[in-house]
Coordinates of C-alpha atoms and ligand atoms in Angstrom, one line a residue:
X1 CA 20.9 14.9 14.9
X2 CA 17.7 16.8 16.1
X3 CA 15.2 16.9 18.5
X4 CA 11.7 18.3 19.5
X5 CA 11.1 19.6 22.5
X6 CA 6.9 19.3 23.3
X7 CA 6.1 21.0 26.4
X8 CA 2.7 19.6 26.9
X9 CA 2.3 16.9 29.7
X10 CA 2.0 14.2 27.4
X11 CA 4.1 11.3 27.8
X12 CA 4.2 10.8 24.0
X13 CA 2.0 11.4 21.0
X14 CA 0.1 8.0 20.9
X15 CA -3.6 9.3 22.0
X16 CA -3.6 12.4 20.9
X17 CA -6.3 13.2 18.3
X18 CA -5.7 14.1 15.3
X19 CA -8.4 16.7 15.0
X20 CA -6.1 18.8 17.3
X21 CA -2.8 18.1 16.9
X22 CA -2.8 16.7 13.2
X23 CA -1.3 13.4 12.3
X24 CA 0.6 11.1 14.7
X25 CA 3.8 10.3 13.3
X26 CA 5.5 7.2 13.5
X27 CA 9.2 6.0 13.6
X28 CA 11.0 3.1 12.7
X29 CA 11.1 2.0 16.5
X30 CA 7.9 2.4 16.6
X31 CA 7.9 5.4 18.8
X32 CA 4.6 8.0 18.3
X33 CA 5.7 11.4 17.9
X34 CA 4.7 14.8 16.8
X35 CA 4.4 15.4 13.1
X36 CA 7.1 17.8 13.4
X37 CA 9.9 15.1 13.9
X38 CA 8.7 13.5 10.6
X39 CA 9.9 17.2 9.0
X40 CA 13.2 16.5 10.1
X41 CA 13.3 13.2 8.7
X42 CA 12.5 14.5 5.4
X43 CA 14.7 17.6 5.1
X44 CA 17.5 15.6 7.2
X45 CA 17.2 12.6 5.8
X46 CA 17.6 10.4 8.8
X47 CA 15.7 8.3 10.8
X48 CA 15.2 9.3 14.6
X49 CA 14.0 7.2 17.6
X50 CA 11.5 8.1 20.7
X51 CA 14.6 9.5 22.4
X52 CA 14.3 12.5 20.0
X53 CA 11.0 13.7 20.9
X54 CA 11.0 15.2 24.2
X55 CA 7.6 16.4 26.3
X56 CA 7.2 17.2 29.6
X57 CA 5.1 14.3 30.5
X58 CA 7.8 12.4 30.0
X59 CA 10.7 14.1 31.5
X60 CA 8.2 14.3 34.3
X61 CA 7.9 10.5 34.3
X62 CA 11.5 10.2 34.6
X63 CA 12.1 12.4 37.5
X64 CA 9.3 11.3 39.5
X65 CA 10.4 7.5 39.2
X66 CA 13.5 8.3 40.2
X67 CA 12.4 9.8 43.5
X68 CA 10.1 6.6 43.7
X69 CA 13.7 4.7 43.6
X70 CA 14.9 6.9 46.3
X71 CA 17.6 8.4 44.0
X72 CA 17.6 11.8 45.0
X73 CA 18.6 10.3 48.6
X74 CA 15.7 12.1 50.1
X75 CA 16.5 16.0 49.0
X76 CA 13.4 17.9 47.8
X77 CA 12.9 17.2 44.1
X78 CA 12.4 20.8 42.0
X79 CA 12.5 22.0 38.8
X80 CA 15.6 23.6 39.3
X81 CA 17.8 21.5 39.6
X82 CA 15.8 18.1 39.0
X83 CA 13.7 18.8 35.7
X84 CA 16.5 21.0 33.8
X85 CA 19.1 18.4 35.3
X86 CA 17.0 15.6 33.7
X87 CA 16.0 17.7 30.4
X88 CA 19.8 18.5 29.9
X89 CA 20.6 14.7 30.6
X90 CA 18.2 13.8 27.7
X91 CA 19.5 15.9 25.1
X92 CA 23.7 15.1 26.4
X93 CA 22.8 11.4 26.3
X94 CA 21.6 10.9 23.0
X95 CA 23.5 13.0 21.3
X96 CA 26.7 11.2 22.7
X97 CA 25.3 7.8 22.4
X98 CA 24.8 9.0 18.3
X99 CA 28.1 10.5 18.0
X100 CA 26.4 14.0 16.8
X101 CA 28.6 16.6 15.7
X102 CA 26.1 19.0 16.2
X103 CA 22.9 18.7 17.9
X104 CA 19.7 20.6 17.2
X105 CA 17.0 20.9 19.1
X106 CA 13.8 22.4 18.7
X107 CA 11.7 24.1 21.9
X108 CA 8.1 24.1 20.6
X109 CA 5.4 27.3 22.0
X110 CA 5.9 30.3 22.4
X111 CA 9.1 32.1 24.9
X112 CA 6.6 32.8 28.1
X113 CA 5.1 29.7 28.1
X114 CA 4.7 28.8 31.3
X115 CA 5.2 25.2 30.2
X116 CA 8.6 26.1 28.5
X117 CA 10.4 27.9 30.8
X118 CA 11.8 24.7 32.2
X119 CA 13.4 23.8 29.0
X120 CA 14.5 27.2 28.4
X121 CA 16.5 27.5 31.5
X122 CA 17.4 24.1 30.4
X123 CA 19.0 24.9 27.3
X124 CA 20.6 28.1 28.8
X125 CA 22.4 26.4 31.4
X126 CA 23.6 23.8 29.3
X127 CA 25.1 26.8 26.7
X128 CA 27.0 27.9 30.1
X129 CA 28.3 24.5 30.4
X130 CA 29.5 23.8 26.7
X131 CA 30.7 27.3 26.3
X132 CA 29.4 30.3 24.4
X133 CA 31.2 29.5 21.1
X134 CA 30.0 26.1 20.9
X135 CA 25.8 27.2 21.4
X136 CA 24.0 29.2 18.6
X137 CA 20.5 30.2 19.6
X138 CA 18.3 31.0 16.6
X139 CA 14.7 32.5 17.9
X140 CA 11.6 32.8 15.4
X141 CA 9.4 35.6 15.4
X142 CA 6.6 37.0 13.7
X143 CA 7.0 40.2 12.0
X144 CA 3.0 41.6 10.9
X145 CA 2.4 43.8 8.8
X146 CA -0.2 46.6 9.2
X147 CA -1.9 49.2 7.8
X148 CA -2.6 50.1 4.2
X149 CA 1.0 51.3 3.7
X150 CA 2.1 47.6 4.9
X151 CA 4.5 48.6 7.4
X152 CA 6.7 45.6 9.0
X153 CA 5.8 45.7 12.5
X154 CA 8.8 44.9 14.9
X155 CA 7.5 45.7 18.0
X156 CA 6.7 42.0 18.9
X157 CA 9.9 40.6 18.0
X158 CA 11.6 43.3 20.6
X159 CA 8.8 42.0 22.9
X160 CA 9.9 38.7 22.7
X161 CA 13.7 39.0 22.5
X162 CA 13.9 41.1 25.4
X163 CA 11.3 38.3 27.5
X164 CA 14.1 35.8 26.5
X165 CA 17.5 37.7 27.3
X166 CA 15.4 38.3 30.8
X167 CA 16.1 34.6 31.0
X168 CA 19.4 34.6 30.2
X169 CA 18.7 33.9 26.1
X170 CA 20.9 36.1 23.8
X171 CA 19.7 35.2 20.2
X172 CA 22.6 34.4 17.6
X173 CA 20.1 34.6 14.7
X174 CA 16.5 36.2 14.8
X175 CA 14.0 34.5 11.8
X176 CA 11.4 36.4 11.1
X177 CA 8.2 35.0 9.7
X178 CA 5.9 37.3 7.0
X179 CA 4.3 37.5 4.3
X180 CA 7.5 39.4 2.8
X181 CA 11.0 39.4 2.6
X182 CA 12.2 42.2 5.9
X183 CA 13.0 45.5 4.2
X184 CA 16.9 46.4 4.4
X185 CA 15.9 48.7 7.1
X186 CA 13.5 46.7 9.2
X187 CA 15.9 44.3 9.4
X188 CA 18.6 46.9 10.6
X189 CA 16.0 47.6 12.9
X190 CA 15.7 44.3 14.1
X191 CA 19.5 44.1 14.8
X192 CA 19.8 47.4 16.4
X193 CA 17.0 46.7 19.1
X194 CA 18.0 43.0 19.7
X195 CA 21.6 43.2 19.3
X196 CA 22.6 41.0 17.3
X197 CA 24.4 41.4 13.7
X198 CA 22.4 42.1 10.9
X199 CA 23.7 39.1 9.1
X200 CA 22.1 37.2 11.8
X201 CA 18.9 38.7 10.9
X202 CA 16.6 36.2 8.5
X203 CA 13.7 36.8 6.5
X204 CA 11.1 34.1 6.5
X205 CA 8.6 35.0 4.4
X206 CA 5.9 32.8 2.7
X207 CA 7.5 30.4 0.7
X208 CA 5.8 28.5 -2.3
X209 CA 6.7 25.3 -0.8
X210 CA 8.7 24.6 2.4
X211 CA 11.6 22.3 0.9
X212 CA 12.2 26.1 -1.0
X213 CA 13.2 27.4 2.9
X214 CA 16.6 26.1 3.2
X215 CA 17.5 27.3 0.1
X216 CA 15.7 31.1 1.1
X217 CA 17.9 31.0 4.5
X218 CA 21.1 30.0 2.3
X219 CA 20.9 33.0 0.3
X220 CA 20.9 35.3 3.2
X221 CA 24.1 34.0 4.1
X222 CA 23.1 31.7 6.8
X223 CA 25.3 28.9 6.5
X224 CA 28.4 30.9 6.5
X225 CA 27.0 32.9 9.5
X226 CA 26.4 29.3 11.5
X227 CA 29.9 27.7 10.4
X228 CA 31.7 30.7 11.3
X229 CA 30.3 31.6 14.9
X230 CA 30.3 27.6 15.4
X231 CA 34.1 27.4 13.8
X232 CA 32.9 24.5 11.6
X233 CA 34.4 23.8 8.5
X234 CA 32.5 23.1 5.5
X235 CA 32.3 19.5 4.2
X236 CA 32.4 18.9 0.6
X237 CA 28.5 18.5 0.4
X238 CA 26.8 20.6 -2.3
X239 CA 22.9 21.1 -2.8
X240 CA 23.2 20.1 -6.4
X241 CA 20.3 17.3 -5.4
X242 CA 18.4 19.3 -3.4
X243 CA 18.2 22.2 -6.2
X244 CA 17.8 19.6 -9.1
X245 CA 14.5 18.1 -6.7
X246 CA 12.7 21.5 -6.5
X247 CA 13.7 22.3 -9.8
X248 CA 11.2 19.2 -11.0
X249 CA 9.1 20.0 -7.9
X250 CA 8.5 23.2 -9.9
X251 CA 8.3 22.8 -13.2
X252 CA 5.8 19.5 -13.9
X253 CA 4.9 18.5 -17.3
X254 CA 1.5 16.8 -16.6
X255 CA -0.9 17.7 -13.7
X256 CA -3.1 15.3 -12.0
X257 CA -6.1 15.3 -9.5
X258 CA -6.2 12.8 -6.4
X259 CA -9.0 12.3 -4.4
X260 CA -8.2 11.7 -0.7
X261 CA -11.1 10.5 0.8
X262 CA -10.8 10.9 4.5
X263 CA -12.4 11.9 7.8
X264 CA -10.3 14.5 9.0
X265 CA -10.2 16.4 5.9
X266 CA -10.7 20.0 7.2
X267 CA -7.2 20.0 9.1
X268 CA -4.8 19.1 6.6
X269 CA -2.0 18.4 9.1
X270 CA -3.6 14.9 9.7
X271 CA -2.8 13.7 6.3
X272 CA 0.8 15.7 6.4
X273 CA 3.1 12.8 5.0
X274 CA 0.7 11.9 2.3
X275 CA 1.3 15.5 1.0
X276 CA 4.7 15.5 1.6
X277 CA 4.9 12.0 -0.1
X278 CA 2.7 13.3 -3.5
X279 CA 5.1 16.0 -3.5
X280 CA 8.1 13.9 -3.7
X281 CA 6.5 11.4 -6.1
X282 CA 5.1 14.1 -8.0
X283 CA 8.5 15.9 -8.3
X284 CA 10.0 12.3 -9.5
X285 CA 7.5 11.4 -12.0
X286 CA 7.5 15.4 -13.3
X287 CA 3.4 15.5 -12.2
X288 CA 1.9 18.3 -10.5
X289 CA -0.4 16.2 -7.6
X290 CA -3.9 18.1 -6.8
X291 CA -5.2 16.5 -3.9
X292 CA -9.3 16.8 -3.6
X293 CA -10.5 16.7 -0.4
X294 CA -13.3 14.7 0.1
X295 CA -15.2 13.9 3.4
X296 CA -16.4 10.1 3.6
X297 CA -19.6 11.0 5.4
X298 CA -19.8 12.7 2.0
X299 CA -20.1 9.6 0.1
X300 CA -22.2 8.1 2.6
X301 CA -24.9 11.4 2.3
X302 CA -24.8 11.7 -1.6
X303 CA -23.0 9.0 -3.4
X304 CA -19.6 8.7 -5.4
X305 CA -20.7 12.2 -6.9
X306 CA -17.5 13.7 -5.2
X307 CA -14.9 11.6 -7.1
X308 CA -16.2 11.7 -10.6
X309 CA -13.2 13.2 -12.8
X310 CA -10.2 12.6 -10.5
X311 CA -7.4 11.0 -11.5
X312 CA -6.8 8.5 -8.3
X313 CA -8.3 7.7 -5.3
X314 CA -6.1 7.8 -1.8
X315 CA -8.4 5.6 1.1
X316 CA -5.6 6.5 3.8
X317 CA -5.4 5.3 7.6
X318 CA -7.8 5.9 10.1
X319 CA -9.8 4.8 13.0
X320 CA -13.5 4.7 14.3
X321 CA -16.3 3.7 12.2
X322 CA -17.8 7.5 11.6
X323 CA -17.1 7.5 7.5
X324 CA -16.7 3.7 6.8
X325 CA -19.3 3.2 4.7
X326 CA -18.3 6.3 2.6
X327 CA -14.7 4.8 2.2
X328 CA -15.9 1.9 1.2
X329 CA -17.6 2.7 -1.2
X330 CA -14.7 4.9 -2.7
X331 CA -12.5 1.1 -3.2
X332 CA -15.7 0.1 -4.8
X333 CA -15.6 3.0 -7.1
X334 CA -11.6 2.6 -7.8
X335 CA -12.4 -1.0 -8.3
X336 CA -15.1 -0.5 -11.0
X337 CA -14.3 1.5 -12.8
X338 CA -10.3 0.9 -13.2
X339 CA -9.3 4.6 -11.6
X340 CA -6.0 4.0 -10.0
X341 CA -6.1 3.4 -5.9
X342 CA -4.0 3.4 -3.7
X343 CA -5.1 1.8 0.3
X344 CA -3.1 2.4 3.8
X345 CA -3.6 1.0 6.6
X346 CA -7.8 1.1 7.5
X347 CA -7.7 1.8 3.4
X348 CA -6.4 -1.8 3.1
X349 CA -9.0 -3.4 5.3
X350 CA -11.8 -1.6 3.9
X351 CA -10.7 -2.4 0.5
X352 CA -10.8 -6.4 1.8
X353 CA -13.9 -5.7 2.7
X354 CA -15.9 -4.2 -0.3
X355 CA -14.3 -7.0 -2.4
X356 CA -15.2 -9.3 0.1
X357 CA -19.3 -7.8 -0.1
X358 CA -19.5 -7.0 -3.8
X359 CA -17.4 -10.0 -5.5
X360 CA -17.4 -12.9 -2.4
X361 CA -21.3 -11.6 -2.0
X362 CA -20.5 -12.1 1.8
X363 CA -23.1 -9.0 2.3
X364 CA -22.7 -8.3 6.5
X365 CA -19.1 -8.6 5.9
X366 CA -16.9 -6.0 7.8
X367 CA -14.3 -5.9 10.6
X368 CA -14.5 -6.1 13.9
X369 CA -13.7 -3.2 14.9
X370 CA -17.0 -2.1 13.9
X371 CA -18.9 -4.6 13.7
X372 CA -18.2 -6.9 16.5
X373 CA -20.5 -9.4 15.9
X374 CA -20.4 -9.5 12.2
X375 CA -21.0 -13.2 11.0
X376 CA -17.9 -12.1 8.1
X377 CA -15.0 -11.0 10.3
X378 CA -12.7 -10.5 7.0
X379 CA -10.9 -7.9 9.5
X380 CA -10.0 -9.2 13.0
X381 CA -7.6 -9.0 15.6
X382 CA -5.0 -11.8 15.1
X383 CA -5.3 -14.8 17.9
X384 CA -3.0 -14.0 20.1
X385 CA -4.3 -10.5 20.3
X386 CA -8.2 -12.0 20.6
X387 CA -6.8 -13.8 23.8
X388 CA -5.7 -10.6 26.3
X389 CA -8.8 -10.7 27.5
X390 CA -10.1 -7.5 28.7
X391 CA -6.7 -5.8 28.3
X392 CA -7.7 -4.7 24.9
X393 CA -5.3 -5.5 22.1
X394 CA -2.1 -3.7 22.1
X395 CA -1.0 -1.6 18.6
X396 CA 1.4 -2.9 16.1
X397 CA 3.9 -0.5 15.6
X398 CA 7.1 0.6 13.9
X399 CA 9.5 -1.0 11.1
X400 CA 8.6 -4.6 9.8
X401 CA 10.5 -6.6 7.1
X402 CA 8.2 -8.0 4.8
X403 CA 8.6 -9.9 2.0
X404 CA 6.9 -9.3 -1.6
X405 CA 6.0 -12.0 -4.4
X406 CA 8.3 -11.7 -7.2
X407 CA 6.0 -11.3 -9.8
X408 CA 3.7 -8.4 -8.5
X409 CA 4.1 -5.1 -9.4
X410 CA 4.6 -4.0 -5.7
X411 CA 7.9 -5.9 -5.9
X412 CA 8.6 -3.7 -9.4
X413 CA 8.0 -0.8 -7.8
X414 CA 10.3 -1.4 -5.3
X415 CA 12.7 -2.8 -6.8
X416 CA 13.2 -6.0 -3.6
X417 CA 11.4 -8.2 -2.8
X418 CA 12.3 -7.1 0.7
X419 CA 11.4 -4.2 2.3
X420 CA 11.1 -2.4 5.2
X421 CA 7.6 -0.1 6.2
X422 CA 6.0 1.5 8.8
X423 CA 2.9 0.4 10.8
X424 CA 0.1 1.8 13.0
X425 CA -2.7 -0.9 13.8
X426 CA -4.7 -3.4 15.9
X427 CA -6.6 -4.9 13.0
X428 CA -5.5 -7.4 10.0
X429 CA -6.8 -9.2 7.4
X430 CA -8.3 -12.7 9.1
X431 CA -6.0 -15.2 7.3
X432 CA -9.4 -17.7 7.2
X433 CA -10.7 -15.5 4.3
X434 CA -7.4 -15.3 2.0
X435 CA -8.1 -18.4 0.3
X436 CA -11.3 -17.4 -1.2
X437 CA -10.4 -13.8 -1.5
X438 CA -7.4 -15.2 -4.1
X439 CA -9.3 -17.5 -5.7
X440 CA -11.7 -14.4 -6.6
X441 CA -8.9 -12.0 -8.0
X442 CA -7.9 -10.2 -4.6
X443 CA -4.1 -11.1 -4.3
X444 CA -1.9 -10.3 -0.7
X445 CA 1.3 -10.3 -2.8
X446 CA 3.2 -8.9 0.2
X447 CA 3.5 -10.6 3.8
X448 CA 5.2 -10.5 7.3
X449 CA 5.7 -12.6 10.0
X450 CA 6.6 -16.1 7.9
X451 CA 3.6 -15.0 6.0
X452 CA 1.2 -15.1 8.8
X453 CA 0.1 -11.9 8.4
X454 CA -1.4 -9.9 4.9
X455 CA 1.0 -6.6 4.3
X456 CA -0.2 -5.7 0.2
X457 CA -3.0 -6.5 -2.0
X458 CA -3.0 -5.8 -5.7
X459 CA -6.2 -6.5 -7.6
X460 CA -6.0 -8.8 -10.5
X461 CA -6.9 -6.9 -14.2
X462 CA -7.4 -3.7 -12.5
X463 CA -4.6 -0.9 -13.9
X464 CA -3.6 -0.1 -10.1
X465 CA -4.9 -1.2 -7.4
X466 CA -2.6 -1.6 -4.6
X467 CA -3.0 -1.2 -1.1
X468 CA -1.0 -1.7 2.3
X469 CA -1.3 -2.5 5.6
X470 CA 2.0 -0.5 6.2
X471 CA 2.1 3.7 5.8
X472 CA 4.5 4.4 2.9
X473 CA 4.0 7.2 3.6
X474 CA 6.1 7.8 6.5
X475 CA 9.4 6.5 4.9
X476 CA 9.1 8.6 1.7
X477 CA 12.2 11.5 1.2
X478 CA 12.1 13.9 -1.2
X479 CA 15.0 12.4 -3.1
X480 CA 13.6 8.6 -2.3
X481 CA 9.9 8.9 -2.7
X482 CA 7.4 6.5 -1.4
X483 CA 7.1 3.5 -4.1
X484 CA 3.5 3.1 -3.8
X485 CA 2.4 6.7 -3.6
X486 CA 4.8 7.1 -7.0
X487 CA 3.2 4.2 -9.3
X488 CA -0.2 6.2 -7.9
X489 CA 0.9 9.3 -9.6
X490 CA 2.3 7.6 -12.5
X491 CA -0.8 5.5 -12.9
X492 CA -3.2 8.2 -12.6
X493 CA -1.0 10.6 -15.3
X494 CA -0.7 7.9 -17.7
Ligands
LIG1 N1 -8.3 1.1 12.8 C1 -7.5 0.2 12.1 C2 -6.7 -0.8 13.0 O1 -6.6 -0.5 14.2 C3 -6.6 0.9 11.1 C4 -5.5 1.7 11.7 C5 -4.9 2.7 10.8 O2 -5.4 3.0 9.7 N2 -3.8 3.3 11.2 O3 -6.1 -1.8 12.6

C-alpha cells in the first residue's frame, strides 16, 4: 500500500484551487486528496482512503489535540519527539491495520524543505527502528543537461545526496530525471560520488507516456535490485497485461478529436483523470484520443466556433459561474447537432439546464448556485440541505451505489444495473422538474438514494448523450476503463 506525504499545512486537499494545485482528487471514502494518490490508484490498482494522504496540517491537528486532551501529561510538545512520533504512528498504523507487506510512501518537495524535514527525520528513524534490510530509500533527482555538447550535469544530484545523508538518509536507489537516458559513465559517476551501486542508479528520462515508466525502470534491473536488498521473493505475477495495455495504448487504428470545454484549461493537471481515463478508453477501444482545449469564456466571447470538427464534446465538473454560459452552450451544440457528449458533475446540471431553456422553453432557467433567485431552479440544493440555515450546505462526497434502468445504454455500458461512482457536489437536479423534463425526451436512467436523487441522463434519439452527476472518471484503471468515458470514444470514432 502507499502513501503521500504533503508537507504543506493543509489539513487535506478539499479547498484548495485548482488553478494551483490541479485537480482535487477524490476517494471512495470520500476523502479529498492530492492528484498524486489518484496515480497510485491507477498504476496500483487499489483503492486508498484519507489515511493515505498525509500533510502537515494534519499531523499538526493530531498532535495539538492531543495536548488539548492533556495526553502528553504536561511535557513540552516538540517536533522531535511529538510530530515524527505522530508521523511515524500514521504510517505504522495503517499499514498494520491493511496488512501491507510492503509500504510505500511518498515525501513530496524537495530534501531542504524546511517543511519536510520533519518527515524526513521521520522516515529515518523509523528505518533505525525496522532495521536497515527491511528500508530502501529511493531519492529522485534532476540531472540537466547543458551546453551545446549536452553534457549530463551531476553536480545537483551530489548537492542533494550529500544534504540528505547530512540527515542521516543513505539512498538505496538514486532516479534521475532528463531528457535522456544517463550515459554509462554519468551514471558511474553518479554511484561513485553518492555511494551507492551502479545498479542502483536509474535513468528517468522523458517517457512518451507515464504508464511506459515502470516498464523503463524494469529494464534497468530494478525489480531484482529492490527484491534482493529487501529479500523478497518474487510472486508468480507477470506484466503480460500491463505490456499488452501499452501495446494498444500505442498502436491505435483510428484517431479521434475531443473537445474539453472547461475553465481551467491552461493547467492541464485540473482535468488529470479525464486524460488518464481517454487514455485507458482510448487504448481499449484501439482510438488515439486528441483532447482540444477549449476555454468556456470562449464560447461565451465568440460562439461554438471552437468545437466545429471535433469528434465529442467533454462538459467536465466545475464550480463558480465564470464560463457557464459558454458550457452551456457546448450541451446545446452536442445536442443539436448529434456529436457525441459526454456530462460530469456541473456538466450534468448544465446539460439539465439548456434542455430545460431550449426544449421546456423555461428561458431564466438555471441553478441556484448562480442564479439564486431564478424563477426555474431545475438545479438546487436538495431539502434537507436548503434547511442548515446559514451553515451553508455541506458536499456530497465519495462512493454511492446507484442503480441504472435496465434498458438504457448506461446500464449496457456497464454491464449492472448496479454500480458504484464517485461524487463531488452540493447541487442536484430538483426532482420537481423530472416529470416534465421526461415527458420532453431528457431521461435520468440512473438514480441513488431510493431514487430520490438524479445520478445519469441519456437523451432520447440523440447517438450519445450521457451525462453523470458521479466522476467516472476517478474510478477508471487502465485495464478497467471508465464506461462512460469509453462509449464516448467509441461513439465519437464510429
Ligand atoms: N458546482 C456544482 C455543485 O456543487 C458541481 C460540482 C462539480 O462539478 N464537481 O453541485
Amino acid at each position: 500500500m502507499s502513501f503521500k506525504i504533503d508537507p504543506y499545512l493543509n489539513v487535506d486537499a478539499g479547498t484548495m484551487n485548482p488553478y494551483q494545485h490541479g485537480e482535487v482528487f477524490v476517494l471512495d471514502d470520500g476523502s479529498e486528496v492530492d492528484l498524486d494518490l489518484g496515480n497510485y490508484e491507477r498504476f496500483l490498482d487499489v483503492n486508498l482512503t484519507g489515511d493515505h494522504n498525509i500533510t502537515t496540517g494534519k499531523v499538526y491537528r493530531a498532535v495539538i489535540e492531543k495536548e488539548r486532551r492533556g495526553d502528553y501529561l504536561g511535557k513540552t510538545v516538540q517536533i522531535i519527539p511529538h510530530i515524527t512520533d505522530e508521523i511515524k504512528a500514521q504510517l505504522r498504523g495503517v499499514g498494520e491495520k491493511e496488512g501491507a507487506d510492503i509500504v510505500l510512501v511518498e515525501v513530496g518537495g524537495t530534501v531542504g524543505d524546511i517543511e519536510g524535514m520533519p518527515f524526513l527525520e521521520a522516515v529515518r528513524q523509523l528505518g533505525q527502528e525496522i532495521g536497515k534490510e527491511n528500508v530502501f530509500f529511493v531519492h529522485t533527482t534532476l540531472v540537466p543537461i547543458m551546453g551545446a555538447v549536452g553534457e549530463q550535469k551531476t553536480k545537483p544530484t551530489q548537492q542533494s545526496v550529500r544534504e540528505l545523508r547530512s540527515m542521516g538518509i543513505q539512498p538505496s536507489v538514486i532516479v534521475a530525471r532528463g531528457e535522456h537516458s544517463l550515459e554509462p559513465d554519468i551514471k558511474k559517476k553518479i554511484a561513485f560520488f553518492c555511494d551507492v551501486p551502479v545498479e542502483g542508479v536509474i535513468s528517468a528520462p522523458d517517457a512518451s507516456t507515464i504508464y511506459d515508466v515502470p516498464l523503463l525502470f524494469d529494464g534497468q534491473g530494478l525489480t531484482e535490485y529492490i527484491m534482493k536488498t529487501l529479500q523478497l521473493k518474487p510472486k508468480a505475477e507477470d506484466m503480460r497485461e500491463w505490456k499488452e495495455y501499452l501495446e494498444k495504448l500505442k498502436n491505435p487504428e483510428k484517431e479521434v478529436t475531443i473537445a474539453l470545454v472547461g475553465k481551467y484549461t491552461h493547467l492541464k493537471d485540473s482535468y488529470i483523470s479525464h486524460i488518464e481515463a481517454f487514455h485507458h478508453a482510448g487504448a481499449h477501444a484501439r482510438v488515439r484520443v486528441n483532447l482540444r482545449w477549449v476555454e468556456s469564456l470562449d464560447i461565451e466571447k465568440h460562439g461554438t466556433k471552437a468545437l466545429e470538427g471535433s469528434d465529442g464534446i467533454l462538459v467536465p465538473g466545475g464550480f463558480g459561474d465564470r464560463g457557464i454560459e459558454g458550457k452551456i452552450a457546448a450541451t446545446r451544440y452536442a445536442a443539436e447537432n448529434d456529436i457525441p457528449f459526454q456530462g460530469v458533475c456541473l456538466g450534468f446540471q448544465l446539460a439539465t439546464v439548456g434542455f430545460a431553456r431550449e426544449v421546456l422553453h423555461l428561458k431564466d432557467a438555471n441553478s441556484s448556485e448562480f442564479s439564486p433567485k431564478t424563477p426555474h431552479p431545475v438545479i438546487d440544493l436538495l431539502p434537507e440541505q436548503r434547511s442548515v440555515k446559514g451553515m451553508g450546505a455541506t458536499m456530497r462526497l465519495g462512493a454511492h451505489e446507484i442503480d441504472l434502468e435496465p434498458d438504457s445504454m448506461t446500464a449496457k455500458l456497464y454491464g449492472s444495473t448496479k454500480i458504484f461512482e464517485r461524487h463531488r457536489h452540493r447541487y442536484e437536479i430538483n426532482p420537481a422538474y423530472i416529470p416534465k423534463l421526461e415527458d420532453a425526451g431528457l431521461r435520468y436512467v440512473g438514480r441513488s438514494d431510493a431514487g430520490r436523487r438524479m445520478e445519469v441522463l441519456e437523451l432520447k434519439g440523440h447517438p450519445y448523450f450521457v451525462a453523470s452527476q458521479f466522476h467516472p472518471e476517478l474510478r477508471s484503471r487502465p485495464l478497467r476503463p471508465s464506461p462512460i468515458h469509453l462509449g464516448l470514444v467509441r461513439a465519437a470514432a464510429s
